[in-house]
Amino acid sequence: MIAMSQQEEEVAIEAIKHAIKALRKRHLVEEGAHAPAITAISRPLVYQGSEWKEKAENLELELQQCYKAQSRLSEQLVVEVAECRAAKASIQEKETTINELQEEVAQLRDECSELKSLLGEKTKALELVTSENLELKKQLEEMTLKAKNAEAENKMLVDRWMLQKMQDAERLNEVNALYEDMLDQLKASGIQQLARQQVDGIVRQSEEGAEYFVESTIPTSCQNRIHAHDGGCASILFEYNSSKLISGGQDRSIKIWDASTGSLSHTLYGCLGSVLDLTATHDNKTIIAASSSNNLYVWDVASGRIRHTLTGHTDKVCAVDVSKISSRHVVSAAYDRTIKAWDLQKGYCTNTIIFPSNCNTVCFSMDGRTICSGHVDGNLRLWDIQTGKLLSEVAAHSLAVTSISLSRNGNTILTSGRDNLHNLFDMRTLELCGTLRGSGNRMASNWSRSCISPDDNYVAAGSADGSVHIWSIQKGDIVQTLKEHGASVLCCNWSDLGKPLATSDRNGVICTWV
């Protein structure tokens, strides 16, 4: 126990010594820290004040220099910031310009490539045209040689033809002498009196194509019902002295039918508008169509190709007719208030007639010198085709004239109007010869076409209720009413052979009647 207490005392003494050493070290450290303060306190106050004042002045001078430096730096900073912004804006503009230039370069490269390809194609086309030109030159040389040979042959043939004409003239003189002898014999035997009794038949047989002429019969039944055109059929026409029927419709096509069987023979294409009227030359080689596209189209029937497109009207062409004595002269009327005369050989307009009222229908006189026209104001007008002067006019109807038909002998004009009347006028005096009317007959449009039979005994006209009425010109009454159409009848046309009668309606259906 005593030993234990001694050890504890020794440990306590060591701890106390250690603590004293630590306190001494701490005191020395604190004493070193407070040494400047003690030194300053120990100095005199006056000495310290001058020293602080000097430091304050130095510090104030440094502060002023710092302010000046700061202001210079601020100005420089503002200038550099402005320059930096301008540089950024310039960089953006240049980047935009670079992008635009890159896009233009890309477009120019594409255009350059396209131009290169186009140049290649044009070069090939030029080579092809050059080769074709060389071939055409060779053909021209061959044709020139053939033409020279043909001229020589032609000269020889003309000489032979002249010789043949002289021989024919001698034979004709012999025939005339024989004919005079026969006339003398006929007069002696009394046949001259019989000829006077049948003068009408003799006159008809003397007309062109009269060898095919037969008396017209009143149609009673529908022979064929043809679904001809989509959208309606406004114009039908028989070929001269033929049973072939030509039709034109809103489907822009021209079709040629066998009227006896109702079968389609041929179709002509190329019209760019609805067909409003048709006509054909007397040799049946050419068909002319009036169109809503403001043009006239001329087809060669043999080849089926368009030979001419007659342009000049500024509104739809609603009527067309060809001369009875020449296949080259055509007249047309349009809703631009003009009538134009055309030369098919030259392919252009030879005369233009301007008038205040729109014309719905035109036709040539038998001598080919006069144009008959029917107008919206109800008047029938006659014009001189050479001078374009108005020869005469008459108030034919109280409403618009829809169609004009000329009798076979050319002495009578049939006019139809929206007042539902059909008037007959003397071609020479324009005096009214007769009026045909019917309680159920109503004209369907401004282009409803009626017709006279080839023997000038009957008139056929369609009605808005789909019926077709036949009048006797001598009696002035309706002798037949035909009902087969389900829509308004727009056009009637009688074959030169006496039958059949053809009619067309708004649904594009054509009926032939016998």
PDB file of C-alpha atoms in Angstrom, residues 41 104 137 272 282 290 327 345 353 429 434 475 487:
ATOM      1  CA  ILE A  41       1.812  51.387 -26.469  1.00  0.00           C
ATOM      2  CA  GLU A 104     -26.682  29.307-103.975  1.00  0.00           C
ATOM      3  CA  LYS A 137     -32.318  16.274-148.548  1.00  0.00           C
ATOM      4  CA  LEU A 272     -61.684  20.518-127.913  1.00  0.00           C
ATOM      5  CA  HIS A 282     -71.296  17.536-151.172  1.00  0.00           C
ATOM      6  CA  ALA A 290     -68.794  24.166-134.869  1.00  0.00           C
ATOM      7  CA  SER A 327     -66.690  22.554-151.309  1.00  0.00           C
ATOM      8  CA  GLN A 345     -58.319  25.604-149.571  1.00  0.00           C
ATOM      9  CA  ILE A 353     -69.882  40.383-140.831  1.00  0.00           C
ATOM     10  CA  THR A 429     -89.173  38.215-151.507  1.00  0.00           C
ATOM     11  CA  GLY A 434     -97.254  29.646-144.254  1.00  0.00           C
ATOM     12  CA  LYS A 475    -102.384  21.016-145.328  1.00  0.00           C
ATOM     13  CA  ALA A 487     -85.602  13.770-123.128  1.00  0.00           C
TER      14      ALA A 487
END
